[in-house]
Short mmCIF file of C-alpha atoms in Angstrom, two decimals:
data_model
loop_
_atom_site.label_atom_id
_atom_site.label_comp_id
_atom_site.label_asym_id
_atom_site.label_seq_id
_atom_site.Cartn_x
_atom_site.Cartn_y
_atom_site.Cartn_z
CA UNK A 30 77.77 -38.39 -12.63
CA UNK A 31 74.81 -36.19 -13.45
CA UNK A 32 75.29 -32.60 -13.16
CA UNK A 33 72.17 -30.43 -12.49
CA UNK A 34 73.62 -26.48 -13.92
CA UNK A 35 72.90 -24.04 -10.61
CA UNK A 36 72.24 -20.48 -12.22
CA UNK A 37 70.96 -19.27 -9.42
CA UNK A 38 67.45 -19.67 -11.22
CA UNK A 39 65.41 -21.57 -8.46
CA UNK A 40 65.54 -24.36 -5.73
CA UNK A 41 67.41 -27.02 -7.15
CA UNK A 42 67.26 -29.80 -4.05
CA UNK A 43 64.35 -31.16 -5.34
CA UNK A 44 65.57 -32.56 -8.32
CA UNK A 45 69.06 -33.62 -6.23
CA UNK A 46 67.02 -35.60 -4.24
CA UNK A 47 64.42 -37.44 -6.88
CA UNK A 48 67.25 -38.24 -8.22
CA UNK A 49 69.14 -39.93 -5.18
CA UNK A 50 65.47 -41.43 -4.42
CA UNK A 51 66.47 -43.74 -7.92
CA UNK A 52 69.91 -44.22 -6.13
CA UNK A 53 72.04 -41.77 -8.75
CA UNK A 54 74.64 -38.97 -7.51
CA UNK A 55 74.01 -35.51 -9.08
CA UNK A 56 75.58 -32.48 -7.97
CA UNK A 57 74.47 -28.90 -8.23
CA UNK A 58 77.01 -26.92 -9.48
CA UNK A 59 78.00 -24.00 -11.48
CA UNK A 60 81.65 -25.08 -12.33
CA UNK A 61 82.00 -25.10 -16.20
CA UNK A 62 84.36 -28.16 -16.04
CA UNK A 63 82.16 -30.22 -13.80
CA UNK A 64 78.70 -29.41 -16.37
CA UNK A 65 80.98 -30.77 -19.19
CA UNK A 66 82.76 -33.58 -17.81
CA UNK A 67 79.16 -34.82 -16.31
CA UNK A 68 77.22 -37.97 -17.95
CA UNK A 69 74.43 -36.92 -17.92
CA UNK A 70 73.46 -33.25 -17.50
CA UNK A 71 70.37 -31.41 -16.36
CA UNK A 72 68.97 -28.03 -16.92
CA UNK A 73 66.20 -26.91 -14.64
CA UNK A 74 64.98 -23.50 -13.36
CA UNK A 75 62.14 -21.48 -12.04
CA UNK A 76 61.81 -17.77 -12.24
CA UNK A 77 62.15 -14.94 -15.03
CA UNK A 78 63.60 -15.38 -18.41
CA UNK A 79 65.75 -12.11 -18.12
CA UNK A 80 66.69 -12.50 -14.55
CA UNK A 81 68.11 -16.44 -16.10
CA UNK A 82 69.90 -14.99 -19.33
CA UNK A 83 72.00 -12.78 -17.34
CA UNK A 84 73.17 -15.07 -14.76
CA UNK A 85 73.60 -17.70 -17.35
CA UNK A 86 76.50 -14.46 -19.22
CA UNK A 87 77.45 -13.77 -15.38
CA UNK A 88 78.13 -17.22 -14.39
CA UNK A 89 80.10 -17.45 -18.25
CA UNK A 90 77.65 -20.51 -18.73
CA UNK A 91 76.43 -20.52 -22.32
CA UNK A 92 79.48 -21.89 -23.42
CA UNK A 93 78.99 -25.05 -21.89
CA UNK A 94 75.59 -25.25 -22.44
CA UNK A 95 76.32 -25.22 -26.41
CA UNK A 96 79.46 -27.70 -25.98
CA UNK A 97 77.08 -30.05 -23.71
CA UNK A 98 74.52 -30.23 -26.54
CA UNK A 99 76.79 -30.65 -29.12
CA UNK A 100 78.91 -33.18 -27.90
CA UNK A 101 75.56 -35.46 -27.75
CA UNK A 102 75.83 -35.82 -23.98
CA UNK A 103 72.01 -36.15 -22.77
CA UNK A 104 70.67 -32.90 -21.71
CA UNK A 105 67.15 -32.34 -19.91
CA UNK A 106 65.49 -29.20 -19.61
CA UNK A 107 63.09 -28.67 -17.13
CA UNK A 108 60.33 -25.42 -16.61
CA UNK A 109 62.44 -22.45 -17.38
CA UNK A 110 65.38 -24.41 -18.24
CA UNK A 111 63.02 -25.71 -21.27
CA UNK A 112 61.28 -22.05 -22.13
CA UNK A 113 65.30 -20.51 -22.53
CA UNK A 114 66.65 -23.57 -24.74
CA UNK A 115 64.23 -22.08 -27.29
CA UNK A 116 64.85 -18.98 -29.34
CA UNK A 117 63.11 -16.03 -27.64
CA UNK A 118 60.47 -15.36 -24.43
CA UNK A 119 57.88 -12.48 -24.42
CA UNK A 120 58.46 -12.32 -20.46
CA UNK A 121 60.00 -9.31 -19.17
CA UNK A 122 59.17 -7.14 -22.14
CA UNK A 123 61.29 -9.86 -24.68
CA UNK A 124 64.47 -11.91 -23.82
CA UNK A 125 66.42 -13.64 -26.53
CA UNK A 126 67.53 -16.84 -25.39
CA UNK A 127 69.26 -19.84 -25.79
CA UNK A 128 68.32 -20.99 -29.56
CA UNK A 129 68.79 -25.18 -29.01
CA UNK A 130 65.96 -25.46 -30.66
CA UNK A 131 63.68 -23.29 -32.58
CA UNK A 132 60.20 -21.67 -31.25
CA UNK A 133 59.54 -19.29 -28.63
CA UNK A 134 57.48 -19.13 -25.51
CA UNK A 135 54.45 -16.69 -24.95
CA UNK A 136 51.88 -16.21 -21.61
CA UNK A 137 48.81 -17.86 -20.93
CA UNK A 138 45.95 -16.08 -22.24
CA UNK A 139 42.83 -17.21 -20.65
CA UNK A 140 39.72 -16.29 -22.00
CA UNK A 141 38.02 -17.60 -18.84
CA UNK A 142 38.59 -15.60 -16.04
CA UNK A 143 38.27 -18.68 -13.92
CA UNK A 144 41.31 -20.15 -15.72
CA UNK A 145 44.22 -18.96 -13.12
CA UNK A 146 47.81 -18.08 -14.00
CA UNK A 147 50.16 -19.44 -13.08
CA UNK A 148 49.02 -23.13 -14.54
CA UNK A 149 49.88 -24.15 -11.15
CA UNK A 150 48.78 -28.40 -10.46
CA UNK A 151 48.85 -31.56 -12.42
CA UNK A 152 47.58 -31.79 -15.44
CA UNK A 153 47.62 -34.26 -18.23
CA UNK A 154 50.18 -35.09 -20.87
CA UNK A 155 49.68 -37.08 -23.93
CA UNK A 156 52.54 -37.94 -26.00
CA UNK A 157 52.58 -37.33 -29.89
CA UNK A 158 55.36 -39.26 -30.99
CA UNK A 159 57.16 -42.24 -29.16
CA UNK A 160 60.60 -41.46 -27.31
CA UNK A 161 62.43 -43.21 -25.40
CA UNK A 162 62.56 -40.62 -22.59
CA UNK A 163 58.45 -41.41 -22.28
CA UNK A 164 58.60 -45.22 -21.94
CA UNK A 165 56.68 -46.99 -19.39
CA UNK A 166 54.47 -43.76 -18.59
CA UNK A 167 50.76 -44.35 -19.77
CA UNK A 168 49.45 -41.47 -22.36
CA UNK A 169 47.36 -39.11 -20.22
CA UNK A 170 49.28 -39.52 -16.91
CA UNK A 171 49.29 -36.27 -15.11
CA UNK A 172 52.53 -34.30 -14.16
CA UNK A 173 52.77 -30.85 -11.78
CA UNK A 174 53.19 -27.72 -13.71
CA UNK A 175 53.69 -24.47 -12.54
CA UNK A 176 53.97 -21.65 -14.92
CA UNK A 177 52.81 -18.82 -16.75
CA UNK A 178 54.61 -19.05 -20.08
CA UNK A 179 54.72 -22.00 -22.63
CA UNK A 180 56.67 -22.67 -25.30
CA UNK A 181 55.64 -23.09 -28.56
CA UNK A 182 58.32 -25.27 -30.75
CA UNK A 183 58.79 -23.72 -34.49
CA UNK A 184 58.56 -26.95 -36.04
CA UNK A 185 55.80 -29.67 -34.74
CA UNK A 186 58.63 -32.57 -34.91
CA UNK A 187 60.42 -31.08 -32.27
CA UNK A 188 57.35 -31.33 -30.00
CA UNK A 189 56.82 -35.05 -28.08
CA UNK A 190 53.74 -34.54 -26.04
CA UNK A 191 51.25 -31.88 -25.34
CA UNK A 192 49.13 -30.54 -22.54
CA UNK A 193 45.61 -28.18 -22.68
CA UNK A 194 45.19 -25.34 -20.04
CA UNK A 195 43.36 -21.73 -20.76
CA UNK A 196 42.58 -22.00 -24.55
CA UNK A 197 46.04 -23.64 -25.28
CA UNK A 198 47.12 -26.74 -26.34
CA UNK A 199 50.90 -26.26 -25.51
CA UNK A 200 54.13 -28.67 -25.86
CA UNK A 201 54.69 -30.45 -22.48
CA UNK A 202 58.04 -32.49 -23.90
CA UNK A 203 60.31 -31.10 -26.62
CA UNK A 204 62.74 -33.03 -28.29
CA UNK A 205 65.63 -33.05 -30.62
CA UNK A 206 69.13 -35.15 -30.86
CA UNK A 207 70.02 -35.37 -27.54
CA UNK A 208 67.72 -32.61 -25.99
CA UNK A 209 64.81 -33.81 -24.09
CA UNK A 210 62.69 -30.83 -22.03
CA UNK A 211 59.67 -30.62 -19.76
CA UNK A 212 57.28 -27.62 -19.21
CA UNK A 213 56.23 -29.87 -16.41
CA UNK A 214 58.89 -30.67 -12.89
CA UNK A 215 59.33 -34.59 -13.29
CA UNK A 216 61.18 -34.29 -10.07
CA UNK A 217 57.96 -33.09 -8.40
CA UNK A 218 55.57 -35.22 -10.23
CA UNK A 219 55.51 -38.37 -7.64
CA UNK A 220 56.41 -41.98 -8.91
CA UNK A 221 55.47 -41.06 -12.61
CA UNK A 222 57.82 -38.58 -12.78
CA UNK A 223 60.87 -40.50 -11.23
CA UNK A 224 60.06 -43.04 -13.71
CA UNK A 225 60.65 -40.11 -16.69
CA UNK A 226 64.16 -39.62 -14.62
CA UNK A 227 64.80 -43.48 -14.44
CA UNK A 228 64.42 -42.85 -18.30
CA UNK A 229 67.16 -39.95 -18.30
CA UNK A 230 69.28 -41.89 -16.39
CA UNK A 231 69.11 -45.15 -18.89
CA UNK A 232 68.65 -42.72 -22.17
CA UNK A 233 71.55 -42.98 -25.00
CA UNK A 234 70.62 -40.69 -27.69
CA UNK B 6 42.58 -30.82 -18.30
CA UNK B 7 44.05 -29.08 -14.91
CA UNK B 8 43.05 -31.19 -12.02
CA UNK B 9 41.67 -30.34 -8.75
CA UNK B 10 44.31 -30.50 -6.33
CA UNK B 11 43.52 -32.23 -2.79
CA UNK B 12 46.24 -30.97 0.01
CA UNK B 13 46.35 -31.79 3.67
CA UNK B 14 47.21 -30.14 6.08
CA UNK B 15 49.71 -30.98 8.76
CA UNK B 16 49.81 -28.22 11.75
CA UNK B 17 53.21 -28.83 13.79
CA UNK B 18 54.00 -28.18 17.44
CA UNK B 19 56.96 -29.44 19.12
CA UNK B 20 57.65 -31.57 15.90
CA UNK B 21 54.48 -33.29 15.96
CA UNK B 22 50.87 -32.84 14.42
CA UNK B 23 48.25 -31.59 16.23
CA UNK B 24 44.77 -30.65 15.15
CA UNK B 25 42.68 -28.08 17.44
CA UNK B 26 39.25 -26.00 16.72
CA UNK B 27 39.83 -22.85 15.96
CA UNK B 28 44.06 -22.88 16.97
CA UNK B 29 42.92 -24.31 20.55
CA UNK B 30 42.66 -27.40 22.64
CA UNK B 31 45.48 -29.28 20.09
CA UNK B 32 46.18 -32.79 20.69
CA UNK B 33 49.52 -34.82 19.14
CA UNK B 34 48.25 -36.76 16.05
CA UNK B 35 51.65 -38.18 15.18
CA UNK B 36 55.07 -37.56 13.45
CA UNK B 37 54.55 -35.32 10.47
CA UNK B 38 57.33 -37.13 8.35
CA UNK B 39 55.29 -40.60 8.29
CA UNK B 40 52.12 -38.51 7.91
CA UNK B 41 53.32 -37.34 5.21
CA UNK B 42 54.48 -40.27 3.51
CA UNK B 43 51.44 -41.88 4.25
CA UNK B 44 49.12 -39.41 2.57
CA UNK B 45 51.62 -39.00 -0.75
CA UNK B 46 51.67 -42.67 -0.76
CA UNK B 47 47.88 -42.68 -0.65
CA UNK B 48 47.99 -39.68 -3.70
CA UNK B 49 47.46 -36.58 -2.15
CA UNK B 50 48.77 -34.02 -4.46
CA UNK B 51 50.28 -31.43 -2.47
CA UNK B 52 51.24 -31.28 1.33
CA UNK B 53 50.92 -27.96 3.54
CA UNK B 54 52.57 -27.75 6.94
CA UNK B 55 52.28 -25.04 9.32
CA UNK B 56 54.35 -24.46 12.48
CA UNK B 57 51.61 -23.10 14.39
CA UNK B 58 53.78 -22.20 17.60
CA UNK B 59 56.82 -20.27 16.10
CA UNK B 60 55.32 -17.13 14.92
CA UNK B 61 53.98 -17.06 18.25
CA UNK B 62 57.30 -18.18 19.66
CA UNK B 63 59.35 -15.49 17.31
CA UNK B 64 61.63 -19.03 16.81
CA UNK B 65 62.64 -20.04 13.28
CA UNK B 66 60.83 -22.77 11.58
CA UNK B 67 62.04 -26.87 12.10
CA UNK B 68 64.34 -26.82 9.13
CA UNK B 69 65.41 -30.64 10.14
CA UNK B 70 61.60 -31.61 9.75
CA UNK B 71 61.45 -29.90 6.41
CA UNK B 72 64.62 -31.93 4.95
CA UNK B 73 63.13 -34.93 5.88
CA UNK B 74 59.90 -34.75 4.50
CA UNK B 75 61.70 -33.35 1.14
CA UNK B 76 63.51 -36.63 1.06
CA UNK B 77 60.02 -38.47 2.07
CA UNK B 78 57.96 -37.40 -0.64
CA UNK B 79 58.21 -36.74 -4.60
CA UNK B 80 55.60 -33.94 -4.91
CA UNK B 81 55.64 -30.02 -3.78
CA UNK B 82 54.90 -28.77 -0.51
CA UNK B 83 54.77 -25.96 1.33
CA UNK B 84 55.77 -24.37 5.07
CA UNK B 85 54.62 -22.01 7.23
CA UNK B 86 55.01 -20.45 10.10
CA UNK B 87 57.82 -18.15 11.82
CA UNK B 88 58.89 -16.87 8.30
CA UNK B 89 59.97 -13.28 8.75
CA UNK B 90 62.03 -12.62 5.88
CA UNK B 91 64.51 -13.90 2.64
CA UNK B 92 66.69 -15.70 4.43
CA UNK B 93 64.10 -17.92 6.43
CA UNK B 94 62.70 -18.13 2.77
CA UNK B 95 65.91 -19.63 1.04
CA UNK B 96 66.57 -22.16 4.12
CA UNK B 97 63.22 -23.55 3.63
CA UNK B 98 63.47 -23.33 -0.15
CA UNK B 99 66.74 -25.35 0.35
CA UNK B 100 65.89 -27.33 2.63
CA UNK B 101 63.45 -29.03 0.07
CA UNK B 102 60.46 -27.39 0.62
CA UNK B 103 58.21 -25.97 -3.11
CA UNK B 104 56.25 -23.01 -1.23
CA UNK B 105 56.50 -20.28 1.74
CA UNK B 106 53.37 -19.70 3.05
CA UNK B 107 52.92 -16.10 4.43
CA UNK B 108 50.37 -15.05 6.73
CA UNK B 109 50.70 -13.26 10.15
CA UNK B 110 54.48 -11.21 9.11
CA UNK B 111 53.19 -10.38 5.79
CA UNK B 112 50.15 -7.93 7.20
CA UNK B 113 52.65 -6.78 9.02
CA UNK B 114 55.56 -6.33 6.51
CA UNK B 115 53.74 -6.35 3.40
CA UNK B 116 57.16 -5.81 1.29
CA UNK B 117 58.44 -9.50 2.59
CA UNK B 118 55.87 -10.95 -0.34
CA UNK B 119 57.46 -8.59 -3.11
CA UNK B 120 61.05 -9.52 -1.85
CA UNK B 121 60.30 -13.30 -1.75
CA UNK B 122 58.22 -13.06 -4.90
CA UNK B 123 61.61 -11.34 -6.75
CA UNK B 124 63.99 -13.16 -5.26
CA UNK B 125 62.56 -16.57 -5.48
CA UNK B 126 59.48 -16.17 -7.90
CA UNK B 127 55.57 -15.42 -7.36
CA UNK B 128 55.07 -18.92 -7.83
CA UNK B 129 56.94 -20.09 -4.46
CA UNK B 130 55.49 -17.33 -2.19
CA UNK B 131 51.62 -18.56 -0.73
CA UNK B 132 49.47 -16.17 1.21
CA UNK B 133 47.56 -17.97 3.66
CA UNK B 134 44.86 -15.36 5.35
CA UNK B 135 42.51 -15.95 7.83
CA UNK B 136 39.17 -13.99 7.07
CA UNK B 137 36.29 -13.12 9.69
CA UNK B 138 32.81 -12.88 8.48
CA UNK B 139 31.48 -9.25 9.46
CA UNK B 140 28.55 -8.41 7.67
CA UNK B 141 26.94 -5.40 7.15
CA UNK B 142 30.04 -3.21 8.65
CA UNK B 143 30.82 -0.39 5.86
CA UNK B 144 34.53 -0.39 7.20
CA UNK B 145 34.70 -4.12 5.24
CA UNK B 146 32.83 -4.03 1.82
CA UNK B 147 33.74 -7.59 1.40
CA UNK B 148 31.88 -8.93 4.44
CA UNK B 149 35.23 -10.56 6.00
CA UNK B 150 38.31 -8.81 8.09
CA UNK B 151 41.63 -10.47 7.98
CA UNK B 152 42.78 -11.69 11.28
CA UNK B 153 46.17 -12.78 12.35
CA UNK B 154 48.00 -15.23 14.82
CA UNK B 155 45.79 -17.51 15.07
CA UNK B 156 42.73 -15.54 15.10
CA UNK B 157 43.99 -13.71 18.00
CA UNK B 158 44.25 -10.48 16.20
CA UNK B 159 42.07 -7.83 14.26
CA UNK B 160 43.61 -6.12 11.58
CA UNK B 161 41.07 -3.72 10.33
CA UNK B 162 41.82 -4.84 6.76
CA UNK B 163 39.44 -6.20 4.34
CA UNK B 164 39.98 -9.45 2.81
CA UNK B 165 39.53 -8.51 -0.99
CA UNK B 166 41.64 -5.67 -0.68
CA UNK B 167 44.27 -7.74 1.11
CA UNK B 168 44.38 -10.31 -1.49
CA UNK B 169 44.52 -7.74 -4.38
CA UNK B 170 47.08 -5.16 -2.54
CA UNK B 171 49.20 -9.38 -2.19
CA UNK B 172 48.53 -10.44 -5.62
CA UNK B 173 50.44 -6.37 -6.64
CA UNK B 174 52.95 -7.29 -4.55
CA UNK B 175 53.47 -10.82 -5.85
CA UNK B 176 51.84 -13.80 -4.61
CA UNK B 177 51.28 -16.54 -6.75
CA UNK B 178 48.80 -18.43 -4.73
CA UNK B 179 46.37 -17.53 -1.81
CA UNK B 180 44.86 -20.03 0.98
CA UNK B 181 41.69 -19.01 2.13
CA UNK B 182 41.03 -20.00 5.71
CA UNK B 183 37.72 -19.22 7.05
CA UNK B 184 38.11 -18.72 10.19
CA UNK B 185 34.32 -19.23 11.07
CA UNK B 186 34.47 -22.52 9.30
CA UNK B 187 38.13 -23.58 11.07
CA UNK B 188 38.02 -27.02 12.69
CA UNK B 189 34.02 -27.32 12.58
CA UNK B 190 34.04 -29.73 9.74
CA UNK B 191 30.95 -28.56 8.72
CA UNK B 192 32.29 -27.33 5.65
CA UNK B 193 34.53 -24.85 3.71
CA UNK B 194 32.63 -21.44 3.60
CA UNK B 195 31.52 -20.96 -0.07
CA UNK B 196 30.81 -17.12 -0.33
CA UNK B 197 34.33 -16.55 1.24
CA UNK B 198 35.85 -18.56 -1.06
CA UNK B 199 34.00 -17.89 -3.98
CA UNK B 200 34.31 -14.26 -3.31
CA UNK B 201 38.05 -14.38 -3.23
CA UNK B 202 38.47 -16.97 -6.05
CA UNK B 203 36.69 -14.61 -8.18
CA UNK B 204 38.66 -11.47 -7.43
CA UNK B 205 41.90 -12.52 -7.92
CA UNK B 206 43.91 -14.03 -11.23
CA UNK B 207 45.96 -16.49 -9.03
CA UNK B 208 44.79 -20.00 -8.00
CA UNK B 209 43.19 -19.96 -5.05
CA UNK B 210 43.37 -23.17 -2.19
CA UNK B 211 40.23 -23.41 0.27
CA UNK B 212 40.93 -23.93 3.57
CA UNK B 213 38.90 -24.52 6.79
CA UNK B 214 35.95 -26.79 7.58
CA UNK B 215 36.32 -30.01 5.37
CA UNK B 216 34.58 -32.91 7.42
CA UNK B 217 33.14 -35.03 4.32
CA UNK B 218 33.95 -35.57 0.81
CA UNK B 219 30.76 -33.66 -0.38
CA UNK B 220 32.75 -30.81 1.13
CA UNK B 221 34.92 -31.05 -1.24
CA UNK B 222 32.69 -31.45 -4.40
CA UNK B 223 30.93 -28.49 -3.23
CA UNK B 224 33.62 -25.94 -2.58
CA UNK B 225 34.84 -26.87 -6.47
CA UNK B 226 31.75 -26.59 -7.99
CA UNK B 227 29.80 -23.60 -6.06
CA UNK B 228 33.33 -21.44 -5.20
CA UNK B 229 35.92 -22.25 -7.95
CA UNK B 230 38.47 -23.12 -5.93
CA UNK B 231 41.79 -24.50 -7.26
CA UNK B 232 42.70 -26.88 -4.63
CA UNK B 233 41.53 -27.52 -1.07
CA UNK B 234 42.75 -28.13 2.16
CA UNK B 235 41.72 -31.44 4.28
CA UNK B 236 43.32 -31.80 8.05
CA UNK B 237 40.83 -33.71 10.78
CA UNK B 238 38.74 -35.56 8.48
CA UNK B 239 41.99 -37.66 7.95
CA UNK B 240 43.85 -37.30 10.53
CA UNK B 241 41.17 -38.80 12.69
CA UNK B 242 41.27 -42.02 9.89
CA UNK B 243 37.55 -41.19 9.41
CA UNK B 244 38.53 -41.03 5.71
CA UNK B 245 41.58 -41.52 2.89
CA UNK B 246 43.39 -39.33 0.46
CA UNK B 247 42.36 -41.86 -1.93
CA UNK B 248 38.80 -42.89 -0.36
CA UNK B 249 38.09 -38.95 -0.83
CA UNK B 250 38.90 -38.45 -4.11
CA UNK B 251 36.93 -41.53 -5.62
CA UNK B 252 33.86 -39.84 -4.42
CA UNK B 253 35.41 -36.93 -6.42
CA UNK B 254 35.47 -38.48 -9.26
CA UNK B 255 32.21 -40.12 -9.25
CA UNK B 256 30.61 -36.46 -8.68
CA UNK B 257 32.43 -35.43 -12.17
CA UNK B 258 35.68 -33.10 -10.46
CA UNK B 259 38.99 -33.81 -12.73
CA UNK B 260 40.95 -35.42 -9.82
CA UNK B 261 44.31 -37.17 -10.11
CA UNK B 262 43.86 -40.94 -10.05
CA UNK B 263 46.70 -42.40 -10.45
CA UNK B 264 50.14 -41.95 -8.97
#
């Protein structure tokens, strides 16, 4: 069973339902016991940083979210479930997050004024390192991103494939041990992006 | 680099889609679920749909429709029509759907974008507006007045300010439907959209007059738009999704080609 964490961050049936497209259960929950009893677990999200953090401490979440990762069970991050798995956000004034994996995640600064924010469409991605959660998907193939933060990984290992938009060249995949995360919604992203899910569903860090 | 997005549009009535000029004379085009699976199949990249009757009809929007085009399709969309407040935002949200569009209520009850904006985030909350060309009237330094239902109604409120007072309170997208330019397929009005694309931060979708791919090239290159809006010019079968955006690319937009 794949469990897709509801922290009341953002619509969730989307991803429910790419996923039942490949012919895989997932359930939306919140229930500590479900999330770590799950195969596979996924971590997705749209919205504020600080609005996210809290209900993650409301919902008594974080817990599980650390004994997920460490007991190698294969997480994905998606959007804002990506930005918060790193260490801080400057949205909302500063938010400390999550700390999975080292970096932190700063606005779009475009010196164009034609550049819009949010990054809202599809854009391309081009991998930088080979992982399994990327095979069969051609370098370059475009995903749908909507956002106004990025994240920017501490150390460049941690960072799988990368994406330009307003003057940055940002991390559209992070990586590490059994953590894979997209700035970009594979559940949204048409039959490229179920394929990146028929990768989650197959992946064994 | 950020590609141009190419959206139709799919105006319901009675559960089916109907195209008119100018919200009038609308005839049934066919069952927006296999429309819509048609055109993602084809690589649109986005999908609008409007319920063009239930604002009108103070009735709630076809929630069942909006499920099943959620499970049809793998990319976002977005609904209108009949939205009055949260909680017709959250079943829609639920329901599947990536986007509210907000139009007619929101002139109205301008604090519905800043609660869906908060609740939900600005990124799910679209303003669709329906600007009138009036030049030379000093009441509308823009040039254009925002109209609502359908046309129907004059609000007295310029477009700029509109879409900068709706970009304060939250939107994360505007649709720009010219109303002058509405079902002519003559194509999309490129001061009005140009004008708006350049006074807000947020993407902005063109809307309104597409009858030819040229249409197209021109409303990206002369008005910045982010995305536009398509509706009779494939409904009718005169052109493709796909047909459209090759002459896209051979004109030099960044299009999506393969999906």
């Amino acid at each position: 069973m794949i469990a897709i964490i509801d922290y009341k961050a953002g619509n969730l049936t989307s991803v429910k339902l790419a996923f039942e497209t490949l012919g895989v259960t997932a359930d939306i929950t919140s229930t500590p016991e479900t999330i770590r009893r799950a195969q596979r677990v996924v971590f997705p999200g749209v919205g504020a940083a600080a609005a996210a953090m809290r209900n993650l401490h409301a919902l008594e979440l974080i817990p599980t979210i650390q004994a997920v990762v460490q007991s190698k069970t294969p997480f994905l991050g998606i959007c804002l479930g990506t930005q918060i798995i790193l260490d801080h956000s400057e949205e909302d004034g500063g938010v400390e997050t999550l700390s999975l994996i080292p970096g932190n995640v700063i606005r779009f600064a475009p010196s164009n004024p034609h550049d819009k924010v949010p990054h809202m469409g599809w854009n391309r991605v081009q991998a930088t390192q080979d992982h399994p959660m990327l095979s069969n998907i051609d370098d370059q193939s475009e995903f749908y991103f909507v956002h106004s933060y990025y994240p920017v990984p501490t150390n460049a290992q941690h960072t799988f494939a990368q994406t330009h938009y307003a003057d940055a060249t940002f991390a559209a995949a992070l990586g590490h041990e059994n953590i894979f995360a997209t700035q970009f919604h594979p559940e949204k992203s048409g039959r490229i992006g179920l394929q990146l899910l028929q990768n989650f569903i197959t992946w064994n860090p | 680099m950020l590609t141009r997005r190419i959206i139709p549009c799919l105006d319901i009535h009675n559960r089916k889609v109907t195209k008119g000029v100018k919200f009038q004379n609308n005839i049934e085009l066919g069952d927006p679920v296999e429309m819509a699976a048609r055109y993602y199949e084809d690589g649109c990249d986005e999908l609008v749909f409007y319920d063009i009757t239930a604002s009108a009809e103070r009735r709630p929007i076809d929630i069942d429709m909006v499920r099943e085009v959620a499970r049809a399709v793998r990319i976002p969309f977005a609904v209108g029509g009949g939205i009055s407040g949260l909680p017709d935002m959250e079943r829609v949200l639920l329901a599947g759907a990536e986007k509210i569009s907000v139009n007619s209520l929101a002139v109205k009850k301008p604090e519905m974008i800043s609660e869906g904006s908060r609740a939900f985030g600005a990124q799910c909350i679209v303003l669709g507006m329906d600007p009138l060309a009036v030049p030379d009237n000093p009441r509308f330094p823009s040039g254009y007045e925002i109209t609502v239902r359908g046309f129907r109604e004059h609000t007295g409120i310029d477009a700029i300010e509109w879409a900068s007072k709706a970009v304060d309170l939250g939107v994360g997208e505007i649709v720009v439907n010219s109303v002058d330019a509405d079902g002519t397929r003559a194509g999309f009005s490129i001061p009005l959209t140009r004008l708006i694309a350049d006074a807000v931060p947020v993407p902005v979708v063109a809307s309104g007059g597409a009858g030819n791919p040229q249409h197209l090239v021109d409303v990206f290159e002369q008005a910045h738009a982010d995305a536009a809006i398509i509706a009779g010019m494939i409904h009718t079968g005169d052109y493709t999704v796909s047909g459209i955006k090759q002459e896209l690319v051979k004109a030099g937009i960044p299009i999506r080609q393969k999906w």
